[in-house]
Coordinates of N, CA and C in Angstrom, one line a residue:
M121 N -24.5 3.0 3.6 CA -23.4 3.3 2.7 C -23.4 2.7 1.4
N122 N -23.9 1.4 1.3 CA -23.8 0.7 0.1 C -25.2 0.5 -0.6
S123 N -26.1 1.3 -0.2 CA -27.5 1.2 -0.8 C -27.5 1.7 -2.2
L124 N -28.6 1.4 -2.9 CA -28.8 1.9 -4.2 C -28.8 3.4 -4.2
K125 N -29.4 4.0 -3.1 CA -29.4 5.5 -2.9 C -28.0 6.1 -3.0
N126 N -27.1 5.4 -2.3 CA -25.7 5.9 -2.3 C -25.0 5.8 -3.7
F127 N -25.4 4.7 -4.4 CA -24.9 4.6 -5.8 C -25.4 5.8 -6.7
E128 N -26.7 6.1 -6.4 CA -27.3 7.2 -7.2 C -26.6 8.5 -6.8
E129 N -26.1 8.6 -5.6 CA -25.4 9.8 -5.1 C -24.1 9.9 -5.9
L130 N -23.4 8.8 -6.1 CA -22.2 8.8 -6.9 C -22.4 9.2 -8.3
E131 N -23.5 8.7 -8.9 CA -23.9 9.0 -10.3 C -24.1 10.6 -10.4
E132 N -24.6 11.2 -9.4 CA -24.8 12.6 -9.4 C -23.4 13.3 -9.4
I133 N -22.5 12.8 -8.6 CA -21.2 13.4 -8.5 C -20.4 13.3 -9.8
I134 N -20.5 12.2 -10.5 CA -19.7 12.0 -11.7 C -20.5 12.5 -12.9
D135 N -21.8 12.9 -12.7 CA -22.6 13.4 -13.8 C -22.8 12.3 -14.9
Y136 N -23.0 11.1 -14.5 CA -23.2 10.0 -15.4 C -24.2 9.0 -14.8
H137 N -25.3 8.7 -15.4 CA -26.3 7.8 -14.9 C -26.3 6.6 -15.8
F138 N -26.1 5.5 -15.1 CA -26.0 4.2 -15.8 C -27.4 3.7 -16.2
K139 N -27.4 3.2 -17.5 CA -28.6 2.5 -17.9 C -28.8 1.2 -17.2
D140 N -27.6 0.5 -17.0 CA -27.6 -0.8 -16.3 C -26.9 -0.6 -15.0
K141 N -27.7 -0.5 -13.9 CA -27.1 -0.2 -12.6 C -26.2 -1.3 -12.1
K142 N -26.4 -2.5 -12.6 CA -25.6 -3.6 -12.2 C -24.2 -3.4 -12.5
L143 N -23.9 -2.7 -13.6 CA -22.5 -2.5 -14.0 C -21.8 -1.6 -13.0
L144 N -22.5 -0.6 -12.5 CA -21.9 0.3 -11.5 C -21.6 -0.5 -10.2
R145 N -22.6 -1.3 -9.8 CA -22.4 -2.1 -8.6 C -21.2 -3.0 -8.8
M146 N -21.0 -3.7 -9.9 CA -19.9 -4.5 -10.2 C -18.6 -3.8 -10.1
A147 N -18.6 -2.6 -10.7 CA -17.4 -1.7 -10.7 C -16.9 -1.4 -9.3
L148 N -17.9 -1.3 -8.4 CA -17.6 -0.9 -7.0 C -17.4 -2.0 -6.1
T149 N -17.5 -3.3 -6.6 CA -17.4 -4.5 -5.7 C -15.9 -5.0 -5.7
H150 N -15.3 -4.8 -4.6 CA -13.9 -5.3 -4.4 C -13.9 -6.8 -4.2
S151 N -12.8 -7.4 -4.5 CA -12.8 -8.9 -4.4 C -12.9 -9.3 -2.9
S152 N -12.5 -8.5 -2.0 CA -12.6 -8.9 -0.5 C -14.1 -9.0 -0.2
Y153 N -14.9 -8.1 -0.7 CA -16.4 -8.1 -0.4 C -17.0 -9.3 -1.1
A154 N -16.6 -9.6 -2.3 CA -17.2 -10.7 -3.0 C -16.8 -12.0 -2.3
N155 N -15.6 -12.1 -1.8 CA -15.2 -13.3 -1.0 C -16.0 -13.4 0.3
E156 N -16.1 -12.3 1.0 CA -16.8 -12.3 2.3 C -18.3 -12.7 2.1
H157 N -18.9 -12.4 1.0 CA -20.3 -12.6 0.8 C -20.5 -13.8 -0.2
R158 N -19.4 -14.6 -0.4 CA -19.5 -15.9 -1.1 C -20.1 -15.6 -2.5
M159 N -19.7 -14.5 -3.1 CA -20.2 -14.2 -4.5 C -19.3 -14.9 -5.5
K160 N -19.7 -15.1 -6.7 CA -18.9 -15.6 -7.8 C -17.7 -14.7 -8.1
R161 N -16.6 -15.3 -8.5 CA -15.4 -14.5 -8.7 C -15.6 -13.4 -9.8
V162 N -16.5 -13.8 -10.8 CA -16.7 -12.9 -11.9 C -17.6 -11.7 -11.5
E163 N -18.1 -11.7 -10.2 CA -19.0 -10.7 -9.8 C -18.3 -9.5 -9.1
N164 N -17.0 -9.6 -8.9 CA -16.2 -8.5 -8.4 C -15.7 -7.6 -9.5
N165 N -14.9 -6.6 -9.2 CA -14.6 -5.6 -10.3 C -13.3 -5.9 -11.0
E166 N -12.7 -7.1 -10.9 CA -11.4 -7.4 -11.5 C -11.6 -7.5 -13.0
R167 N -12.6 -8.1 -13.5 CA -12.7 -8.2 -15.0 C -13.0 -6.9 -15.6
V168 N -13.9 -6.1 -15.0 CA -14.3 -4.8 -15.6 C -13.1 -3.8 -15.5
E169 N -12.3 -4.0 -14.4 CA -11.1 -3.2 -14.3 C -10.1 -3.5 -15.4
F170 N -10.0 -4.8 -15.8 CA -9.1 -5.2 -16.9 C -9.6 -4.5 -18.2
L171 N -10.8 -4.5 -18.4 CA -11.4 -3.8 -19.6 C -11.1 -2.3 -19.5
G172 N -11.4 -1.7 -18.4 CA -11.2 -0.3 -18.2 C -9.8 0.1 -18.4
D173 N -8.9 -0.7 -18.0 CA -7.4 -0.4 -18.2 C -7.1 -0.3 -19.7
A174 N -7.7 -1.2 -20.5 CA -7.4 -1.1 -21.9 C -8.1 0.1 -22.6
V175 N -9.3 0.4 -22.2 CA -10.1 1.5 -22.7 C -9.3 2.8 -22.3
L176 N -8.9 2.9 -21.1 CA -8.2 4.1 -20.6 C -6.9 4.3 -21.4
E177 N -6.1 3.3 -21.6 CA -4.9 3.4 -22.4 C -5.1 3.9 -23.8
L178 N -6.2 3.5 -24.4 CA -6.5 4.0 -25.8 C -6.9 5.4 -25.7
I179 N -7.7 5.8 -24.8 CA -8.2 7.2 -24.7 C -7.0 8.1 -24.4
I180 N -6.1 7.7 -23.5 CA -4.9 8.5 -23.2 C -4.0 8.6 -24.4
S181 N -3.8 7.5 -25.0 CA -2.9 7.5 -26.2 C -3.4 8.4 -27.3
D182 N -4.7 8.4 -27.6 CA -5.3 9.2 -28.6 C -5.2 10.7 -28.2
Y183 N -5.4 11.0 -26.9 CA -5.3 12.4 -26.5 C -3.9 12.9 -26.6
L184 N -2.9 12.1 -26.2 CA -1.5 12.6 -26.2 C -1.1 12.7 -27.7
F185 N -1.4 11.8 -28.5 CA -1.0 11.8 -29.9 C -1.5 13.1 -30.6
H186 N -2.7 13.5 -30.3 CA -3.3 14.7 -31.0 C -3.0 16.0 -30.3
T187 N -2.6 15.9 -29.0 CA -2.3 17.1 -28.2 C -0.8 17.5 -28.3
Y188 N 0.1 16.6 -28.3 CA 1.5 16.8 -28.3 C 2.1 16.4 -29.6
K189 N 1.9 17.2 -30.6 CA 2.2 16.8 -32.0 C 3.7 16.7 -32.3
T190 N 4.5 17.3 -31.5 CA 6.0 17.4 -31.8 C 6.7 16.4 -30.9
K191 N 6.1 15.7 -30.0 CA 6.8 14.8 -29.1 C 6.9 13.4 -29.8
N192 N 8.1 12.8 -29.6 CA 8.3 11.5 -30.2 C 7.7 10.3 -29.3
E193 N 7.8 9.1 -29.8 CA 7.1 8.0 -29.2 C 7.6 7.8 -27.8
G194 N 8.9 8.0 -27.5 CA 9.4 7.8 -26.2 C 8.8 8.7 -25.2
K195 N 8.7 10.0 -25.6 CA 8.2 11.0 -24.7 C 6.7 10.8 -24.5
L196 N 6.0 10.4 -25.5 CA 4.5 10.1 -25.4 C 4.3 9.0 -24.4
T197 N 5.1 8.0 -24.5 CA 5.0 6.8 -23.6 C 5.2 7.2 -22.2
K198 N 6.2 8.1 -22.0 CA 6.5 8.5 -20.6 C 5.3 9.3 -20.1
L199 N 4.8 10.2 -20.9 CA 3.6 11.0 -20.5 C 2.4 10.1 -20.1
R200 N 2.2 9.1 -21.0 CA 1.1 8.1 -20.7 C 1.3 7.4 -19.4
S201 N 2.5 7.0 -19.2 CA 2.8 6.2 -17.9 C 2.5 7.1 -16.7
S202 N 2.8 8.4 -16.8 CA 2.6 9.3 -15.7 C 1.1 9.5 -15.4
L203 N 0.3 9.4 -16.5 CA -1.2 9.6 -16.4 C -1.9 8.4 -15.9
V204 N -1.4 7.2 -16.2 CA -2.1 6.0 -15.8 C -1.4 5.3 -14.6
C205 N -0.5 6.0 -13.9 CA 0.2 5.3 -12.8 C -0.8 5.3 -11.6
E206 N -0.5 4.4 -10.7 CA -1.4 4.2 -9.5 C -1.8 5.4 -8.8
Y207 N -0.8 6.3 -8.5 CA -1.0 7.5 -7.7 C -2.0 8.4 -8.4
T208 N -1.7 8.6 -9.7 CA -2.6 9.6 -10.5 C -4.0 9.1 -10.5
L209 N -4.2 7.8 -10.8 CA -5.6 7.3 -10.8 C -6.3 7.4 -9.4
A210 N -5.5 7.1 -8.4 CA -6.0 7.1 -7.0 C -6.4 8.6 -6.7
M211 N -5.6 9.5 -7.1 CA -5.9 10.9 -6.9 C -7.2 11.3 -7.6
C212 N -7.4 10.9 -8.8 CA -8.7 11.1 -9.5 C -9.8 10.5 -8.8
A213 N -9.6 9.3 -8.3 CA -10.7 8.6 -7.6 C -11.1 9.4 -6.3
K214 N -10.1 9.9 -5.6 CA -10.3 10.7 -4.4 C -11.1 12.0 -4.8
D215 N -10.8 12.5 -5.9 CA -11.5 13.8 -6.3 C -13.0 13.6 -6.5
I216 N -13.4 12.4 -6.8 CA -14.9 12.1 -6.9 C -15.4 11.3 -5.7
S217 N -14.6 11.2 -4.6 CA -14.9 10.5 -3.4 C -15.3 9.0 -3.6
L218 N -14.6 8.4 -4.6 CA -15.0 7.0 -5.0 C -14.9 6.0 -3.8
G219 N -13.9 6.2 -3.0 CA -13.7 5.3 -1.9 C -14.9 5.1 -1.0
K220 N -15.7 6.2 -0.8 CA -16.9 6.2 0.0 C -17.9 5.2 -0.4
Y221 N -17.9 4.9 -1.7 CA -19.0 4.1 -2.3 C -18.5 2.6 -2.6
L222 N -17.3 2.3 -2.3 CA -16.8 0.9 -2.6 C -17.4 -0.1 -1.7
L223 N -17.7 -1.3 -2.2 CA -18.1 -2.4 -1.4 C -16.9 -3.2 -1.0
L224 N -16.5 -3.1 0.3 CA -15.3 -3.8 0.8 C -15.7 -4.7 1.9
S225 N -14.9 -5.7 2.2 CA -15.1 -6.6 3.3 C -14.9 -5.7 4.6
K226 N -15.4 -6.2 5.7 CA -15.3 -5.5 7.0 C -13.8 -5.3 7.3
G227 N -13.0 -6.4 7.1 CA -11.6 -6.3 7.4 C -10.9 -5.2 6.5
E228 N -11.1 -5.2 5.2 CA -10.5 -4.3 4.3 C -10.9 -2.9 4.7
D229 N -12.2 -2.7 5.0 CA -12.7 -1.4 5.4 C -12.0 -0.9 6.6
M230 N -11.9 -1.8 7.7 CA -11.3 -1.4 8.9 C -9.8 -1.0 8.8
T231 N -9.1 -1.6 7.8 CA -7.7 -1.3 7.7 C -7.4 -0.3 6.7
G232 N -8.3 0.6 6.4 CA -8.1 1.7 5.5 C -8.2 1.5 4.0
G233 N -8.9 0.5 3.6 CA -9.0 0.2 2.2 C -9.6 1.3 1.4
R234 N -10.5 2.1 2.0 CA -11.2 3.1 1.2 C -10.2 4.2 0.8
E235 N -9.0 4.3 1.4 CA -8.1 5.3 1.1 C -6.8 4.7 0.4
R236 N -6.8 3.4 0.2 CA -5.6 2.8 -0.3 C -5.5 3.0 -1.8
D237 N -4.4 3.5 -2.2 CA -4.2 3.9 -3.6 C -4.4 2.7 -4.6
S238 N -3.9 1.6 -4.3 CA -4.1 0.4 -5.2 C -5.6 0.1 -5.4
I239 N -6.4 0.1 -4.4 CA -7.8 -0.2 -4.5 C -8.5 0.9 -5.2
L240 N -8.2 2.2 -4.9 CA -8.8 3.3 -5.6 C -8.5 3.4 -7.1
S241 N -7.2 3.1 -7.4 CA -6.9 3.2 -8.8 C -7.5 2.1 -9.6
D242 N -7.6 0.9 -9.1 CA -8.3 -0.2 -9.7 C -9.8 0.2 -9.9
A243 N -10.4 0.7 -8.9 CA -11.8 1.1 -8.9 C -12.1 2.2 -10.0
F244 N -11.2 3.1 -10.1 CA -11.4 4.2 -11.1 C -11.4 3.5 -12.5
E245 N -10.4 2.6 -12.7 CA -10.4 1.9 -14.0 C -11.7 1.1 -14.2
S246 N -12.2 0.5 -13.1 CA -13.4 -0.3 -13.2 C -14.6 0.5 -13.6
V247 N -14.7 1.7 -13.1 CA -15.8 2.6 -13.5 C -15.7 3.0 -14.9
I248 N -14.5 3.2 -15.4 CA -14.3 3.5 -16.9 C -14.8 2.3 -17.7
G249 N -14.4 1.1 -17.3 CA -14.8 -0.1 -18.0 C -16.3 -0.3 -17.9
A250 N -16.9 0.1 -16.8 CA -18.4 -0.1 -16.7 C -19.1 0.9 -17.6
I251 N -18.6 2.2 -17.6 CA -19.2 3.2 -18.5 C -19.1 2.7 -20.0
Y252 N -17.9 2.2 -20.3 CA -17.7 1.7 -21.7 C -18.8 0.6 -22.0
L253 N -19.0 -0.3 -21.1 CA -20.0 -1.4 -21.3 C -21.4 -0.9 -21.4
D254 N -21.6 0.2 -20.6 CA -23.0 0.7 -20.5 C -23.4 1.6 -21.7
R255 N -22.5 2.4 -22.2 CA -22.8 3.3 -23.3 C -21.8 3.5 -24.4
G256 N -20.7 2.8 -24.3 CA -19.7 2.8 -25.3 C -18.5 3.7 -25.1
F257 N -17.6 3.7 -26.1 CA -16.3 4.4 -26.0 C -16.4 5.9 -25.8
E258 N -17.3 6.5 -26.5 CA -17.4 8.0 -26.4 C -17.8 8.5 -25.0
Q259 N -18.7 7.8 -24.3 CA -19.0 8.2 -23.0 C -17.8 7.9 -22.0
A260 N -17.1 6.8 -22.2 CA -15.9 6.6 -21.4 C -14.9 7.7 -21.6
R261 N -14.7 8.1 -22.9 CA -13.8 9.2 -23.2 C -14.2 10.5 -22.5
I262 N -15.4 10.8 -22.5 CA -15.9 12.0 -21.8 C -15.6 12.0 -20.3
F263 N -15.8 10.8 -19.7 CA -15.5 10.7 -18.3 C -14.0 10.9 -18.0
V264 N -13.2 10.2 -18.8 CA -11.7 10.3 -18.6 C -11.3 11.8 -18.8
E265 N -11.8 12.4 -19.9 CA -11.4 13.8 -20.1 C -11.8 14.7 -18.9
K266 N -12.9 14.4 -18.4 CA -13.4 15.3 -17.3 C -12.7 15.1 -16.0
Y267 N -12.4 13.8 -15.7 CA -11.9 13.5 -14.3 C -10.4 13.1 -14.3
L268 N -9.8 12.9 -15.5 CA -8.3 12.6 -15.5 C -7.5 13.6 -16.3
L269 N -8.0 14.0 -17.4 CA -7.3 14.9 -18.3 C -7.5 16.4 -18.0
Q270 N -7.5 16.7 -16.7 CA -7.5 18.1 -16.2 C -6.2 18.2 -15.5
D271 N -5.5 19.4 -15.5 CA -4.3 19.6 -14.8 C -3.2 18.6 -15.2
V272 N -3.1 18.3 -16.4 CA -2.2 17.3 -16.9 C -0.8 17.6 -16.4
E273 N -0.4 18.8 -16.5 CA 1.0 19.2 -16.1 C 1.3 18.8 -14.7
D274 N 0.4 19.0 -13.7 CA 0.6 18.6 -12.3 C 0.7 17.1 -12.2
K275 N -0.2 16.4 -12.9 CA -0.2 15.0 -12.8 C 1.1 14.3 -13.3
T276 N 1.6 14.9 -14.4 CA 2.9 14.3 -15.0 C 4.1 14.8 -14.1
L277 N 3.9 15.9 -13.4 CA 5.0 16.4 -12.5 C 5.2 15.4 -11.4
F278 N 4.2 14.8 -10.8 CA 4.3 13.9 -9.7 C 5.1 12.7 -10.1
Y279 N 4.9 12.2 -11.3 CA 5.6 11.0 -11.8 C 7.1 11.1 -11.8
D280 N 7.6 12.3 -12.1 CA 9.0 12.5 -12.2 C 9.5 13.4 -11.1
A281 N 8.8 13.5 -10.0 CA 9.1 14.5 -9.0 C 10.5 14.4 -8.5
K282 N 11.0 13.3 -8.1 CA 12.3 13.1 -7.5 C 13.4 13.6 -8.5
T283 N 13.2 13.2 -9.8 CA 14.2 13.5 -10.8 C 14.2 15.0 -11.0
I284 N 13.0 15.6 -11.1 CA 12.9 17.1 -11.4 C 13.5 17.9 -10.2
L285 N 13.2 17.4 -9.0 CA 13.8 18.1 -7.8 C 15.3 18.0 -7.8
Q286 N 15.9 16.9 -8.1 CA 17.3 16.7 -8.2 C 17.9 17.7 -9.3
E287 N 17.2 17.8 -10.4 CA 17.7 18.7 -11.4 C 17.7 20.2 -11.0
M288 N 16.6 20.5 -10.2 CA 16.5 21.9 -9.7 C 17.7 22.2 -8.7
A289 N 18.0 21.1 -7.9 CA 19.1 21.3 -7.0 C 20.5 21.5 -7.7
Q290 N 20.7 20.7 -8.8 CA 21.9 20.8 -9.5 C 22.1 22.1 -10.2
R291 N 21.0 22.8 -10.5 CA 21.1 24.1 -11.1 C 21.6 25.2 -10.1
E292 N 21.5 24.9 -8.8 CA 21.9 25.8 -7.8 C 23.1 25.2 -7.1
A293 N 24.3 25.9 -7.3 CA 25.5 25.3 -6.7 C 25.5 25.1 -5.2
G294 N 26.0 24.0 -4.8 CA 26.0 23.7 -3.4 C 24.8 23.1 -2.8
R295 N 23.7 23.0 -3.6 CA 22.5 22.4 -3.1 C 22.5 20.9 -3.4
G296 N 21.9 20.2 -2.5 CA 21.7 18.8 -2.7 C 20.3 18.4 -2.2
V297 N 19.9 17.2 -2.5 CA 18.5 16.7 -2.1 C 18.7 15.5 -1.2
R298 N 18.1 15.5 -0.1 CA 18.1 14.2 0.7 C 16.8 14.0 1.4
Y299 N 16.4 12.8 1.7 CA 15.2 12.4 2.3 C 15.4 11.8 3.6
E300 N 14.6 12.2 4.6 CA 14.8 11.7 6.0 C 13.5 11.1 6.4
L301 N 13.5 9.8 6.8 CA 12.3 9.2 7.4 C 12.1 9.7 8.8
V302 N 10.9 10.3 9.0 CA 10.7 10.9 10.3 C 9.6 10.2 11.2
E303 N 8.8 9.4 10.5 CA 7.8 8.6 11.2 C 7.4 7.4 10.4
E304 N 7.2 6.3 11.2 CA 6.7 5.1 10.6 C 5.6 4.5 11.5
K305 N 4.4 4.3 11.1 CA 3.4 3.9 12.0 C 2.4 2.9 11.3
G306 N 1.7 2.2 12.1 CA 0.7 1.3 11.5 C 1.2 -0.2 11.5
P307 N 0.3 -1.1 11.4 CA 0.6 -2.6 11.3 C 1.4 -2.9 10.0
D308 N 2.0 -4.0 10.0 CA 2.8 -4.4 8.8 C 2.1 -4.4 7.5
H309 N 0.8 -4.8 7.5 CA 0.0 -4.8 6.3 C -0.5 -3.5 5.9
C310 N -0.3 -2.5 6.7 CA -0.9 -1.1 6.4 C 0.0 0.0 7.0
K311 N 1.2 0.0 6.6 CA 2.2 0.9 7.1 C 1.9 2.3 6.5
E312 N 2.3 3.3 7.3 CA 2.3 4.7 6.8 C 3.6 5.4 7.1
F313 N 4.3 5.9 6.1 CA 5.6 6.5 6.3 C 5.5 8.0 6.1
T314 N 6.2 8.7 6.9 CA 6.4 10.2 6.7 C 7.8 10.5 6.5
V315 N 8.1 11.2 5.4 CA 9.4 11.6 5.0 C 9.5 13.1 4.8
T316 N 10.7 13.7 5.3 CA 11.0 15.1 5.1 C 12.0 15.2 4.0
V317 N 11.8 16.1 3.0 CA 12.8 16.3 2.0 C 13.6 17.6 2.3
Y318 N 14.9 17.5 2.2 CA 15.8 18.6 2.4 C 16.4 19.1 1.1
F319 N 16.3 20.4 0.9 CA 16.9 21.1 -0.3 C 18.1 21.8 0.2
G320 N 19.3 21.3 0.1 CA 20.4 21.8 0.8 C 20.2 21.5 2.3
N321 N 20.3 22.5 3.1 CA 20.1 22.4 4.5 C 18.7 22.7 5.0
R322 N 17.9 23.1 4.0 CA 16.5 23.5 4.3 C 15.5 22.4 4.2
A323 N 14.8 22.2 5.3 CA 13.7 21.2 5.3 C 12.5 21.9 4.5
L324 N 12.1 21.3 3.4 CA 11.1 21.9 2.6 C 9.7 21.4 2.9
C325 N 9.5 20.1 2.7 CA 8.1 19.5 2.8 C 8.2 18.1 3.4
N326 N 7.0 17.7 3.9 CA 6.8 16.3 4.3 C 6.0 15.6 3.2
G327 N 6.2 14.3 3.1 CA 5.4 13.5 2.2 C 5.0 12.2 3.0
I328 N 3.7 11.8 2.8 CA 3.2 10.6 3.4 C 2.8 9.6 2.4
G329 N 3.2 8.3 2.7 CA 2.9 7.3 1.7 C 2.9 5.9 2.4
R330 N 2.3 4.9 1.6 CA 2.3 3.5 2.2 C 3.6 2.8 2.1
T331 N 4.6 3.4 1.3 CA 5.9 2.9 1.3 C 6.9 4.1 1.5
K332 N 8.1 3.9 1.8 CA 9.1 5.0 1.9 C 9.3 5.7 0.6
K333 N 9.3 4.9 -0.5 CA 9.4 5.4 -1.8 C 8.3 6.3 -2.2
A334 N 7.1 5.9 -1.9 CA 5.9 6.7 -2.2 C 5.9 8.0 -1.4
A335 N 6.3 7.9 -0.1 CA 6.4 9.1 0.7 C 7.5 10.1 0.2
E336 N 8.6 9.6 -0.3 CA 9.6 10.4 -0.9 C 9.1 11.1 -2.1
Q337 N 8.4 10.4 -2.9 CA 7.8 10.9 -4.2 C 6.9 12.1 -3.8
M338 N 6.0 11.8 -2.8 CA 5.1 12.9 -2.4 C 5.8 14.1 -1.9
A339 N 6.8 13.9 -1.1 CA 7.6 15.0 -0.5 C 8.2 15.8 -1.6
A340 N 8.8 15.1 -2.6 CA 9.5 15.8 -3.7 C 8.4 16.6 -4.5
Y341 N 7.3 16.0 -4.8 CA 6.2 16.7 -5.5 C 5.8 18.0 -4.8
E342 N 5.6 17.9 -3.5 CA 5.2 19.1 -2.7 C 6.3 20.1 -2.7
A343 N 7.5 19.7 -2.6 CA 8.7 20.6 -2.6 C 8.8 21.4 -3.9
I344 N 8.6 20.7 -5.0 CA 8.6 21.4 -6.3 C 7.6 22.4 -6.4
K345 N 6.4 22.1 -6.0 CA 5.3 23.1 -6.1 C 5.6 24.3 -5.2
K346 N 6.2 24.0 -4.0 CA 6.6 25.1 -3.1 C 7.7 26.0 -3.7
L347 N 8.7 25.4 -4.3 CA 9.8 26.1 -4.9 C 9.3 27.0 -6.1
K348 N 8.5 26.4 -6.9 CA 8.0 27.1 -8.1 C 7.1 28.3 -7.6
A349 N 6.3 28.1 -6.6 CA 5.5 29.2 -6.0 C 6.4 30.4 -5.5
E350 N 7.5 30.0 -4.9 CA 8.5 31.0 -4.4 C 9.2 31.7 -5.5
Q351 N 9.5 31.0 -6.6 CA 10.1 31.6 -7.8 C 9.1 32.6 -8.4
R352 N 7.9 32.3 -8.5 CA 6.9 33.2 -9.1 C 6.8 34.4 -8.2
E353 N 6.8 34.3 -6.9 CA 6.7 35.4 -6.0 C 7.9 36.4 -6.2
R354 N 9.1 35.8 -6.4 CA 10.3 36.6 -6.6 C 10.2 37.4 -7.9
C355 N 9.4 36.9 -8.8 CA 9.4 37.5 -10.2 C 8.3 38.6 -10.2
I356 N 7.5 38.7 -9.2 CA 6.4 39.7 -9.1 C 7.0 41.1 -8.7

């Protein structure tokens, strides 16, 4: 799983080949793996994630500034927050199967670290930082545009999903939104919650998350997509 061959497999997936392969390895090295193998603290991906976070913010800010020419600073800030939030970055990491290539400790691996949003979002930023160090800002921008700045509307929708769903309910007299916890499983350090969202008396969708809040957000997001699809069907 963690051989050089597998790193090359990831390079094929993201269509970027590192000049300095050590940068990619560092970007994929979680602190748990570094601790388990008695590596130096600077050899994990925390420093390069710090850099990637800054590079990402500049790329997103530049993109939003030039794309949404009529939006004010407050709305641009909100859009940026939605694009760099943990869920959005984790979703992008999953799109390129990044979790498969992470170097994790045995314990972190066994408890679902490869699918944990916090680890995946940090790793995605680490890869951005590594690309920036390897070949500069322009290559980092290309990567972000290809793997983050696609389907921007859907990504920003998730960030405000609960608010948007509430507004949709308010436009329909007699409708309300409520969330019901239907399942909670897993050990304390790795909980998984399942929540059902109701639109009026109708159970619309389930959402799953590591916290109840995250599960509610996911349920609201899926509910909005379902309601919008139904509205389109009625218009045909």
